[in-house]
mmCIF file of C-alpha atoms in Angstrom:
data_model
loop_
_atom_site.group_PDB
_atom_site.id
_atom_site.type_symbol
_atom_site.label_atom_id
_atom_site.label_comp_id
_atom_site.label_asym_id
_atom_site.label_seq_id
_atom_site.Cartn_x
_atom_site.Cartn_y
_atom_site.Cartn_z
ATOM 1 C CA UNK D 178 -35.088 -53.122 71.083
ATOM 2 C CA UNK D 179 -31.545 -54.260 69.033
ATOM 3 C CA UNK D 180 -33.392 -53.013 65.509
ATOM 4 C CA UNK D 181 -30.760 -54.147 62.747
ATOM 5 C CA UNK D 182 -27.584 -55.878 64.119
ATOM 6 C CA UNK D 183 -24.592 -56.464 62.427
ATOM 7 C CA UNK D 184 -21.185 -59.074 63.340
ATOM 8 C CA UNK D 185 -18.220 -58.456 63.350
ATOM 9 C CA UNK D 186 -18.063 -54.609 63.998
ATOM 10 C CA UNK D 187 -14.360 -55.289 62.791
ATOM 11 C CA UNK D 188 -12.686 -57.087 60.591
ATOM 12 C CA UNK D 189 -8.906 -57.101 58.980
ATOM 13 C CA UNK D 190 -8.684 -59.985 56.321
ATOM 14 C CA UNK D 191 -5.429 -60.691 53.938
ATOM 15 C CA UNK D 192 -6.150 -60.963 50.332
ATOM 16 C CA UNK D 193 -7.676 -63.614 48.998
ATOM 17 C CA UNK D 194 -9.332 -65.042 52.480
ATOM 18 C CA UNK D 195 -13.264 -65.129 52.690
ATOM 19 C CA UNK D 196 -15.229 -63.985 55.034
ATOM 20 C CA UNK D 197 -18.979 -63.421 55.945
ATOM 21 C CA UNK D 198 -20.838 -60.793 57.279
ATOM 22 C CA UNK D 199 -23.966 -61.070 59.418
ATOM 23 C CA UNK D 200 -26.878 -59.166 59.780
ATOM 24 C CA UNK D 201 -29.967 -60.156 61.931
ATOM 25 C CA UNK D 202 -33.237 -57.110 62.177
ATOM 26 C CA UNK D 203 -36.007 -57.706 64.861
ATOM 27 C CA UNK D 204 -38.492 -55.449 63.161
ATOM 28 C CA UNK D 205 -40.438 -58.088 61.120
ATOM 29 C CA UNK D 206 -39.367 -55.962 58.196
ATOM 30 C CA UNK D 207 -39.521 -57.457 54.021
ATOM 31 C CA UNK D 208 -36.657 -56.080 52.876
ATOM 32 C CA UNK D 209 -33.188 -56.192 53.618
ATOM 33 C CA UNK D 210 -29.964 -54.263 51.705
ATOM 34 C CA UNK D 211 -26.006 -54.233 52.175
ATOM 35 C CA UNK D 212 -24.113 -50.990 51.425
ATOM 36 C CA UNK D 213 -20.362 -50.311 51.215
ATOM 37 C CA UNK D 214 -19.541 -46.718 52.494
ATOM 38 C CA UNK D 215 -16.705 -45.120 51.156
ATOM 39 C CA UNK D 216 -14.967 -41.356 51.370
ATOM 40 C CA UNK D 217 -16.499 -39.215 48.955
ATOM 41 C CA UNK D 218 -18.514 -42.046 47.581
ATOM 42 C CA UNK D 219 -21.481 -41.997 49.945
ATOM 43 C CA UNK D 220 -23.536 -45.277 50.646
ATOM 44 C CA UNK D 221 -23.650 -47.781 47.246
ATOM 45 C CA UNK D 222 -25.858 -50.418 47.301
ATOM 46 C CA UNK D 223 -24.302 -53.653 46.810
ATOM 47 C CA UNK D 224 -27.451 -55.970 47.460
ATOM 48 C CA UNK D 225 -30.783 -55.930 48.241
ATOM 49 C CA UNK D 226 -33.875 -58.278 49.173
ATOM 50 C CA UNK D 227 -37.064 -57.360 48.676
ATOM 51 C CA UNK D 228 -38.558 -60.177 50.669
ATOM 52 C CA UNK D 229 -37.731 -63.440 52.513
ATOM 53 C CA UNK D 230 -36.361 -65.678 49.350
ATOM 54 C CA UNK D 231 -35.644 -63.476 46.656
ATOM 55 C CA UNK D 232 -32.381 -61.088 46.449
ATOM 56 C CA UNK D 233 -31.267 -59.017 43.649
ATOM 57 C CA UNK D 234 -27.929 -56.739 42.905
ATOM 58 C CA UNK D 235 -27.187 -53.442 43.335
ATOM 59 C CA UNK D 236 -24.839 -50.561 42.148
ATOM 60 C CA UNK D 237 -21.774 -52.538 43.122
ATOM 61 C CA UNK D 238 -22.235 -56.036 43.498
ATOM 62 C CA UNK D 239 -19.011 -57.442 42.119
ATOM 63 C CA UNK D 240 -16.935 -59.411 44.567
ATOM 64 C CA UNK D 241 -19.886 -59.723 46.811
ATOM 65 C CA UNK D 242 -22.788 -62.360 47.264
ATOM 66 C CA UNK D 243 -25.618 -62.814 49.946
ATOM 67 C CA UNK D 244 -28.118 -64.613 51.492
ATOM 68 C CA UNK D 245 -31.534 -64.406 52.811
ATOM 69 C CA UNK D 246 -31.518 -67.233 54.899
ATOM 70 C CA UNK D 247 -34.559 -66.119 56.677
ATOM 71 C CA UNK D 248 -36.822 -63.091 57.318
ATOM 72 C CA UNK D 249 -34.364 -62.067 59.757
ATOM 73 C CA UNK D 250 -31.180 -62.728 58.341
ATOM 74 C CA UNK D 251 -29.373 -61.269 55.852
ATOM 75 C CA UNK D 252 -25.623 -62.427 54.768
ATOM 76 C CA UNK D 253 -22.821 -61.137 52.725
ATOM 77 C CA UNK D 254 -20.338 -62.695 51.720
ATOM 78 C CA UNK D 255 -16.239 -62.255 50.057
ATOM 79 C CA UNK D 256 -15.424 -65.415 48.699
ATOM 80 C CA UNK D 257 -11.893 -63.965 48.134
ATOM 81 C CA UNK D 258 -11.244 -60.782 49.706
ATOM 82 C CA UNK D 259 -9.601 -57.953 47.549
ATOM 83 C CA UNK D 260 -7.646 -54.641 48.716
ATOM 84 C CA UNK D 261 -10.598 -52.538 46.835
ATOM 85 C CA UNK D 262 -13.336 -53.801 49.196
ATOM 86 C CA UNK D 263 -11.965 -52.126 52.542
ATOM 87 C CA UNK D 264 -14.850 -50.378 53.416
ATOM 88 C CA UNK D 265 -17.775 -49.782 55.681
ATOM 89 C CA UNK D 266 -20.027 -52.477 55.533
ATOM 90 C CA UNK D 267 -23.943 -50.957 56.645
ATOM 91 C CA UNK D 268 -26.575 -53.185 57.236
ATOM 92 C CA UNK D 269 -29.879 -52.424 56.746
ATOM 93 C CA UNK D 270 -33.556 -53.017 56.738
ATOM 94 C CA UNK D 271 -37.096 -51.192 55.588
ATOM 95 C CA UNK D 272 -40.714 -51.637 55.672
ATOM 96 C CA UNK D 273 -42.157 -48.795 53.174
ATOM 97 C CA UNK D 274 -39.623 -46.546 51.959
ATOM 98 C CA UNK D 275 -38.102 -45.817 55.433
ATOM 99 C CA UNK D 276 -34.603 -47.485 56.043
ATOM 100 C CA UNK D 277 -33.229 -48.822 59.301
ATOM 101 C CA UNK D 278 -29.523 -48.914 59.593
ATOM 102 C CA UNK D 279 -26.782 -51.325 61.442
ATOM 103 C CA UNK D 280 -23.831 -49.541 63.062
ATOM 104 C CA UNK D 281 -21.681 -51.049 60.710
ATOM 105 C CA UNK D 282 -18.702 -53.310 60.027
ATOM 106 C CA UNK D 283 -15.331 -51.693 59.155
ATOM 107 C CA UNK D 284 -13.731 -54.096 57.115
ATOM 108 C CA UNK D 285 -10.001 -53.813 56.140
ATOM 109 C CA UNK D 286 -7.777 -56.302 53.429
ATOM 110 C CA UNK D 287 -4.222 -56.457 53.365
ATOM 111 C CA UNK M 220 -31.754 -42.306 36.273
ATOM 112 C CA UNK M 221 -31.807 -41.344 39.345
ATOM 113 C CA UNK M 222 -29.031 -39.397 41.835
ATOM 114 C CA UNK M 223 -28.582 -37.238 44.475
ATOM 115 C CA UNK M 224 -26.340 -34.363 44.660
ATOM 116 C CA UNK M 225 -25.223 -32.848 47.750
ATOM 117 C CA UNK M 226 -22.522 -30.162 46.189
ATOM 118 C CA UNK M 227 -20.949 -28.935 49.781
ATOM 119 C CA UNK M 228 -18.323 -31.879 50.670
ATOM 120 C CA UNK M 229 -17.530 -29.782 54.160
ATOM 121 C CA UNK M 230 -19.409 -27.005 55.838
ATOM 122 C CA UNK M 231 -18.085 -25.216 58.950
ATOM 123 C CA UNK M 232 -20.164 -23.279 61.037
ATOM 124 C CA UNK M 233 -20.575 -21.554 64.420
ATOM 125 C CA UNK M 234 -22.251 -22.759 67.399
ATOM 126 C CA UNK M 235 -25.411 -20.619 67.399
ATOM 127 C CA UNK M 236 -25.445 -19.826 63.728
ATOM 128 C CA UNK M 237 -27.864 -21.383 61.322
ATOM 129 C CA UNK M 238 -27.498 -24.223 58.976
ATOM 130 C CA UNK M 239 -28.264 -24.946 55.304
ATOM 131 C CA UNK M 240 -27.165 -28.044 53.978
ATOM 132 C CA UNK M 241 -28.288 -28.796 49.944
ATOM 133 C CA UNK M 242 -29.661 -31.336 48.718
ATOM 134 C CA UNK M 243 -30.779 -31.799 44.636
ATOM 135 C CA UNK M 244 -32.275 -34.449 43.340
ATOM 136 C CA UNK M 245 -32.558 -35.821 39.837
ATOM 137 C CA UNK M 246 -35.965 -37.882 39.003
ATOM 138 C CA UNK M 247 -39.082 -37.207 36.851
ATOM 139 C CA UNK M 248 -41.608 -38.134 39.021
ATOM 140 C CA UNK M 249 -41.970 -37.081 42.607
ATOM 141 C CA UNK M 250 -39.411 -38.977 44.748
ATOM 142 C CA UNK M 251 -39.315 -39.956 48.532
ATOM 143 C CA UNK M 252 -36.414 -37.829 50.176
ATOM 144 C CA UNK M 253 -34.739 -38.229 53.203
ATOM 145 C CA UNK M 254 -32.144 -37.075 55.415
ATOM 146 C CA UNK M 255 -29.839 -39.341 57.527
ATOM 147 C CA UNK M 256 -27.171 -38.126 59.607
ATOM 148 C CA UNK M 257 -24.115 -40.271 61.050
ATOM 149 C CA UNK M 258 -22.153 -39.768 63.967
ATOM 150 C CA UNK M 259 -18.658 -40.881 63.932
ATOM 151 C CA UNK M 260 -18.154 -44.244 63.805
ATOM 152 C CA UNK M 261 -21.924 -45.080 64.102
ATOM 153 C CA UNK M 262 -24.874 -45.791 61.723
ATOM 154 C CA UNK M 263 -27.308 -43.578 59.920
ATOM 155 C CA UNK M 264 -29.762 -42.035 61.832
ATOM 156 C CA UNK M 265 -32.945 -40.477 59.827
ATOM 157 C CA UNK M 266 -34.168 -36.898 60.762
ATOM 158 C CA UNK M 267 -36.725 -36.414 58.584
ATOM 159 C CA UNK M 268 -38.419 -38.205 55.211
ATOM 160 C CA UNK M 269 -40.705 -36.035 52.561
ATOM 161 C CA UNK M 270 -43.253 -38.216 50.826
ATOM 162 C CA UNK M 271 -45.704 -35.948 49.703
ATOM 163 C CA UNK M 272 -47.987 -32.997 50.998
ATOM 164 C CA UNK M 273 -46.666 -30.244 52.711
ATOM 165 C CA UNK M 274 -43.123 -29.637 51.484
ATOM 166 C CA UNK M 275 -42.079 -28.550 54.559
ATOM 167 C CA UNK M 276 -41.015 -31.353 56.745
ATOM 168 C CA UNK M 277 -39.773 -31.285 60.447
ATOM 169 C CA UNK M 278 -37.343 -33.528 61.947
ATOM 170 C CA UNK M 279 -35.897 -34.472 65.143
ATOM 171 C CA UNK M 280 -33.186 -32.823 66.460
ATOM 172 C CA UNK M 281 -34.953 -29.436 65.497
ATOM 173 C CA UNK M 282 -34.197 -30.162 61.899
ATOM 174 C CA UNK M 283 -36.627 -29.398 59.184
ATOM 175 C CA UNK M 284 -36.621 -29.433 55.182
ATOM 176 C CA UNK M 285 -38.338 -27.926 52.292
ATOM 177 C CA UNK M 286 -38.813 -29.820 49.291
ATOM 178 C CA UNK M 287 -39.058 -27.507 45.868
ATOM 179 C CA UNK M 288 -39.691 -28.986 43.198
ATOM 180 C CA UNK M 289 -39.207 -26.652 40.798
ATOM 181 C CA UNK M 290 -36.068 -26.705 41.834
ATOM 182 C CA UNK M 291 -35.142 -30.469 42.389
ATOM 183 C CA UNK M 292 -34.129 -29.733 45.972
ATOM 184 C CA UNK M 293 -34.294 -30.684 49.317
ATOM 185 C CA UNK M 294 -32.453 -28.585 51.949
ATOM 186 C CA UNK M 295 -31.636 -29.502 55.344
ATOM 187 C CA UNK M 296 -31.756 -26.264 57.671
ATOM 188 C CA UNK M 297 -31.607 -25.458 61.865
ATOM 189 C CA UNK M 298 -31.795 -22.181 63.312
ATOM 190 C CA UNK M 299 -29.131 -22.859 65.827
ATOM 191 C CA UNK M 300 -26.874 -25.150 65.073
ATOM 192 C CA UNK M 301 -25.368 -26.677 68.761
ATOM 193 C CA UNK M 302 -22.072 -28.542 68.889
ATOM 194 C CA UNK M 303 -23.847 -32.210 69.079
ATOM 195 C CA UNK M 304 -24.500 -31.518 65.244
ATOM 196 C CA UNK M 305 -21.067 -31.997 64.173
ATOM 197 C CA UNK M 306 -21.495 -35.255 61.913
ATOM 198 C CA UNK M 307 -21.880 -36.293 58.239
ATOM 199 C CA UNK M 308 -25.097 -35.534 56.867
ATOM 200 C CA UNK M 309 -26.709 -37.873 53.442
ATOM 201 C CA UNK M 310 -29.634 -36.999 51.688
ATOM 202 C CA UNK M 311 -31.095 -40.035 49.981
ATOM 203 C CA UNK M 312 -33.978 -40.665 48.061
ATOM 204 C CA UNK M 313 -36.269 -43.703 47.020
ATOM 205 C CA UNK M 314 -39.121 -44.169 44.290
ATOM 206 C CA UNK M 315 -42.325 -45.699 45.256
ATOM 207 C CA UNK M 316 -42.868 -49.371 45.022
ATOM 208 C CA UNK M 317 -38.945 -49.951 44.961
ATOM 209 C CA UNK M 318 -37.110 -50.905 47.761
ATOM 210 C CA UNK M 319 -33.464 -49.123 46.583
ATOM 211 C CA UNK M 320 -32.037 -46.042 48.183
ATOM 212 C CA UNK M 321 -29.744 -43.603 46.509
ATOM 213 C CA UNK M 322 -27.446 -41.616 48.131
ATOM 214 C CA UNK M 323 -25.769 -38.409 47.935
ATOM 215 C CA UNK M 324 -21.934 -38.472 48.758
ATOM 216 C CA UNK M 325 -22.455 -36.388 52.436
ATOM 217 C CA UNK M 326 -22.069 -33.202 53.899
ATOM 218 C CA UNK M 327 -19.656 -33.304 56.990
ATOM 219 C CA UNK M 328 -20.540 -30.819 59.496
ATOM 220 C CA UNK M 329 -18.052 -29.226 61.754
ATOM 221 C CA UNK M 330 -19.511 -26.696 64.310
ATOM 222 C CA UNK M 331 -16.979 -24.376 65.845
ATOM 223 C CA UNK M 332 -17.211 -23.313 69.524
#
Protein backbone atom coordinates (compact mmCIF):
# COMPACT_ATOMS: atom_id res chain seq x y z
CA UNK A 1 0.00 0.00 0.00
CA UNK A 2 2.43 3.13 -1.53
CA UNK A 3 -0.42 5.81 -0.07
CA UNK A 4 0.91 9.28 -1.49
CA UNK A 5 4.17 9.07 -3.57
CA UNK A 6 6.27 11.69 -4.49
CA UNK A 7 9.48 11.96 -7.47
CA UNK A 8 12.30 13.03 -7.19
CA UNK A 9 13.09 12.63 -3.39
CA UNK A 10 16.02 15.05 -4.48
CA UNK A 11 16.59 17.63 -6.45
CA UNK A 12 19.51 20.48 -6.89
CA UNK A 13 18.46 22.93 -9.77
CA UNK A 14 20.55 26.29 -10.84
CA UNK A 15 18.56 29.39 -11.02
CA UNK A 16 16.38 29.98 -13.48
CA UNK A 17 15.95 26.09 -14.72
CA UNK A 18 12.37 24.49 -14.36
CA UNK A 19 11.51 21.64 -13.01
CA UNK A 20 8.42 19.47 -12.03
CA UNK A 21 7.45 17.67 -9.21
CA UNK A 22 5.29 14.55 -9.13
CA UNK A 23 2.92 13.24 -6.91
CA UNK A 24 0.72 10.09 -7.55
CA UNK A 25 -1.90 8.82 -4.16
CA UNK A 26 -3.57 5.30 -4.44
CA UNK A 27 -6.25 6.09 -1.92
CA UNK A 28 -9.06 7.20 -4.32
CA UNK A 29 -8.89 10.39 -2.32
CA UNK A 30 -10.69 14.17 -3.78
CA UNK A 31 -8.30 16.32 -2.73
CA UNK A 32 -4.83 16.86 -3.24
CA UNK A 33 -2.32 19.87 -1.68
CA UNK A 34 1.52 20.85 -2.10
CA UNK A 35 3.35 22.35 0.91
CA UNK A 36 6.82 23.91 1.16
CA UNK A 37 8.42 23.15 4.64
CA UNK A 38 10.74 25.47 5.91
CA UNK A 39 12.83 26.04 9.45
CA UNK A 40 10.77 27.83 11.76
CA UNK A 41 8.11 28.28 9.17
CA UNK A 42 6.21 25.02 9.55
CA UNK A 43 4.21 23.50 6.52
CA UNK A 44 2.62 26.54 4.05
CA UNK A 45 0.31 25.60 1.68
CA UNK A 46 1.23 26.48 -1.71
CA UNK A 47 -1.70 24.66 -3.65
CA UNK A 48 -4.50 22.75 -3.24
CA UNK A 49 -7.28 20.68 -5.23
CA UNK A 50 -10.32 20.04 -3.95
CA UNK A 51 -11.29 17.54 -6.59
CA UNK A 52 -10.21 15.99 -9.93
CA UNK A 53 -10.31 19.34 -12.30
CA UNK A 54 -10.38 22.20 -10.19
CA UNK A 55 -7.17 23.65 -8.18
CA UNK A 56 -6.93 26.74 -6.25
CA UNK A 57 -3.86 28.71 -4.36
CA UNK A 58 -2.67 28.71 -1.17
CA UNK A 59 -0.61 30.76 1.43
CA UNK A 60 2.37 30.87 -0.88
CA UNK A 61 1.71 30.22 -4.30
CA UNK A 62 4.06 32.60 -6.06
CA UNK A 63 6.65 30.98 -8.25
CA UNK A 64 4.69 27.82 -8.24
CA UNK A 65 1.88 26.26 -10.53
CA UNK A 66 0.17 22.73 -10.67
CA UNK A 67 -1.78 20.32 -12.17
CA UNK A 68 -4.46 17.88 -11.58
CA UNK A 69 -3.99 15.83 -14.40
CA UNK A 70 -6.06 13.13 -12.95
CA UNK A 71 -7.60 11.84 -9.69
CA UNK A 72 -4.34 10.48 -8.95
CA UNK A 73 -1.97 12.91 -9.97
CA UNK A 74 -1.03 15.94 -8.72
CA UNK A 75 1.94 18.24 -10.29
CA UNK A 76 3.94 21.20 -9.32
CA UNK A 77 5.72 22.96 -11.14
CA UNK A 78 8.97 25.99 -11.17
CA UNK A 79 8.90 27.43 -14.40
CA UNK A 80 12.13 29.27 -13.35
CA UNK A 81 13.63 28.16 -10.27
CA UNK A 82 14.68 30.87 -7.64
CA UNK A 83 17.26 30.61 -4.57
CA UNK A 84 14.07 31.39 -2.14
CA UNK A 85 12.24 28.16 -3.09
CA UNK A 86 14.89 25.59 -1.59
CA UNK A 87 12.72 23.82 0.47
CA UNK A 88 10.88 20.68 1.39
CA UNK A 89 8.45 19.91 -1.03
CA UNK A 90 5.38 17.54 0.92
CA UNK A 91 2.92 15.96 -1.00
CA UNK A 92 -0.24 15.27 0.13
CA UNK A 93 -3.72 13.94 -0.05
CA UNK A 94 -7.22 13.82 2.17
CA UNK A 95 -10.59 12.43 2.13
CA UNK A 96 -12.53 14.36 5.12
CA UNK A 97 -10.37 16.49 7.08
CA UNK A 98 -7.64 13.82 7.62
CA UNK A 99 -4.35 14.43 5.57
CA UNK A 100 -2.05 11.83 4.08
CA UNK A 101 1.48 12.87 3.57
CA UNK A 102 4.43 12.03 0.86
CA UNK A 103 7.94 11.64 2.30
CA UNK A 104 8.93 14.55 0.56
CA UNK A 105 11.21 16.16 -2.02
CA UNK A 106 14.19 18.24 -0.79
CA UNK A 107 14.69 20.62 -3.35
CA UNK A 108 17.83 22.87 -3.49
CA UNK A 109 18.65 26.10 -6.21
CA UNK A 110 21.91 27.42 -6.77
CA UNK B 1 -8.26 34.10 10.43
CA UNK B 2 -7.10 31.25 11.38
CA UNK B 3 -3.43 30.00 13.00
CA UNK B 4 -1.84 27.78 15.09
CA UNK B 5 0.61 28.52 17.69
CA UNK B 6 2.92 26.09 19.07
CA UNK B 7 5.15 28.62 21.44
CA UNK B 8 8.02 25.87 22.47
CA UNK B 9 10.47 25.86 19.25
CA UNK B 10 12.68 22.97 21.24
CA UNK B 11 11.83 20.84 24.21
CA UNK B 12 14.37 18.48 25.83
CA UNK B 13 13.39 15.87 27.99
CA UNK B 14 14.41 12.63 29.74
CA UNK B 15 13.79 9.20 28.73
CA UNK B 16 11.09 8.16 31.21
CA UNK B 17 9.83 11.61 32.01
CA UNK B 18 6.55 12.93 30.74
CA UNK B 19 5.75 15.14 27.88
CA UNK B 20 3.65 18.26 27.25
CA UNK B 21 3.86 19.77 24.05
CA UNK B 22 1.29 23.11 23.44
CA UNK B 23 -0.69 23.66 21.07
CA UNK B 24 -3.24 27.05 20.74
CA UNK B 25 -5.37 27.63 18.28
CA UNK B 26 -7.04 30.74 16.95
CA UNK B 27 -10.72 30.22 15.29
CA UNK B 28 -14.31 31.15 16.32
CA UNK B 29 -15.97 28.18 15.68
CA UNK B 30 -14.91 24.75 16.76
CA UNK B 31 -11.96 23.59 14.58
CA UNK B 32 -10.62 20.05 13.59
CA UNK B 33 -7.12 19.64 15.38
CA UNK B 34 -4.52 17.39 14.79
CA UNK B 35 -1.20 16.30 15.64
CA UNK B 36 1.46 15.06 13.12
CA UNK B 37 4.81 14.12 14.03
CA UNK B 38 7.93 13.78 11.55
CA UNK B 39 10.85 11.78 11.82
CA UNK B 40 13.96 13.01 10.32
CA UNK B 41 14.03 13.18 6.92
CA UNK B 42 10.55 11.53 6.52
CA UNK B 43 6.89 12.67 6.15
CA UNK B 44 4.22 13.57 8.62
CA UNK B 45 2.79 10.97 10.43
CA UNK B 46 -0.71 11.76 12.34
CA UNK B 47 -1.13 10.59 16.03
CA UNK B 48 -4.24 11.73 16.81
CA UNK B 49 -7.21 14.21 15.22
CA UNK B 50 -10.05 15.95 17.64
CA UNK B 51 -13.27 16.58 15.76
CA UNK B 52 -15.70 16.84 18.30
CA UNK B 53 -17.04 14.93 21.48
CA UNK B 54 -14.91 13.91 24.07
CA UNK B 55 -12.00 16.34 24.27
CA UNK B 56 -9.81 13.89 25.23
CA UNK B 57 -8.34 12.12 22.32
CA UNK B 58 -5.85 9.11 22.24
CA UNK B 59 -3.30 8.49 19.74
CA UNK B 60 -0.91 5.98 18.63
CA UNK B 61 2.25 5.79 19.96
CA UNK B 62 0.63 6.19 23.53
CA UNK B 63 -0.04 9.79 22.73
CA UNK B 64 -3.19 11.48 23.76
CA UNK B 65 -4.62 15.22 23.74
CA UNK B 66 -7.09 17.36 25.43
CA UNK B 67 -8.81 19.92 23.61
CA UNK B 68 -10.02 23.12 25.94
CA UNK B 69 -11.72 25.33 24.54
CA UNK B 70 -11.89 27.83 26.81
CA UNK B 71 -8.61 27.98 26.40
CA UNK B 72 -7.95 27.65 22.56
CA UNK B 73 -5.65 24.69 23.17
CA UNK B 74 -4.70 21.47 22.24
CA UNK B 75 -1.83 19.76 24.11
CA UNK B 76 0.05 16.84 23.10
CA UNK B 77 1.12 14.76 26.33
CA UNK B 78 2.85 10.93 27.11
CA UNK B 79 3.54 9.64 30.38
CA UNK B 80 6.84 8.21 29.41
CA UNK B 81 8.42 9.63 26.88
CA UNK B 82 10.98 6.67 25.18
CA UNK B 83 13.88 7.65 22.96
CA UNK B 84 11.92 6.70 19.51
CA UNK B 85 10.01 10.07 20.28
CA UNK B 86 12.76 12.28 19.42
CA UNK B 87 11.20 14.11 16.23
CA UNK B 88 9.42 17.36 15.25
CA UNK B 89 6.02 17.52 16.37
CA UNK B 90 3.05 20.05 14.23
CA UNK B 91 -0.20 20.68 15.44
CA UNK B 92 -2.49 21.63 12.59
CA UNK B 93 -5.92 22.37 12.29
CA UNK B 94 -8.74 22.41 9.53
CA UNK B 95 -12.41 23.92 9.39
CA UNK B 96 -15.20 21.81 8.23
CA UNK B 97 -16.17 21.70 4.65
CA UNK B 98 -12.62 23.13 3.63
CA UNK B 99 -10.01 21.13 2.47
CA UNK B 100 -6.86 23.60 3.83
CA UNK B 101 -4.64 22.74 6.73
CA UNK B 102 -2.86 25.22 8.89
CA UNK B 103 0.07 24.60 10.61
CA UNK B 104 1.89 25.50 13.60
CA UNK B 105 5.74 26.10 13.11
CA UNK B 106 6.79 22.56 15.23
CA UNK B 107 8.01 21.46 18.35
CA UNK B 108 11.35 19.43 17.97
CA UNK B 109 11.69 16.88 20.54
CA UNK B 110 14.98 15.72 21.84
CA UNK B 111 14.81 12.91 24.51
CA UNK B 112 17.96 12.47 26.53
CA UNK B 113 19.17 9.00 27.61
Amino acid sequence: NAGVTQTPKFQVLKTGQSMTLQCAQDMNHNSMYWYRQDPGMGLRLIYYSASEGTTDKGEVPNGYNVSRLNKREFSLRLESAAPSQTSVYFCASSEGSEAFFGQGTRLTVV
Amino acid sequence: AQSVTQPDIHITVSEGASLELRCNYSYGATPYLFWYVQSPGQGLQLLLKYFSGDTLVQGIKGFEAEFKRSQSSFNLRKPSVHWSDAAEYFCATSTSGTYKYIFGTGTRLKVLA
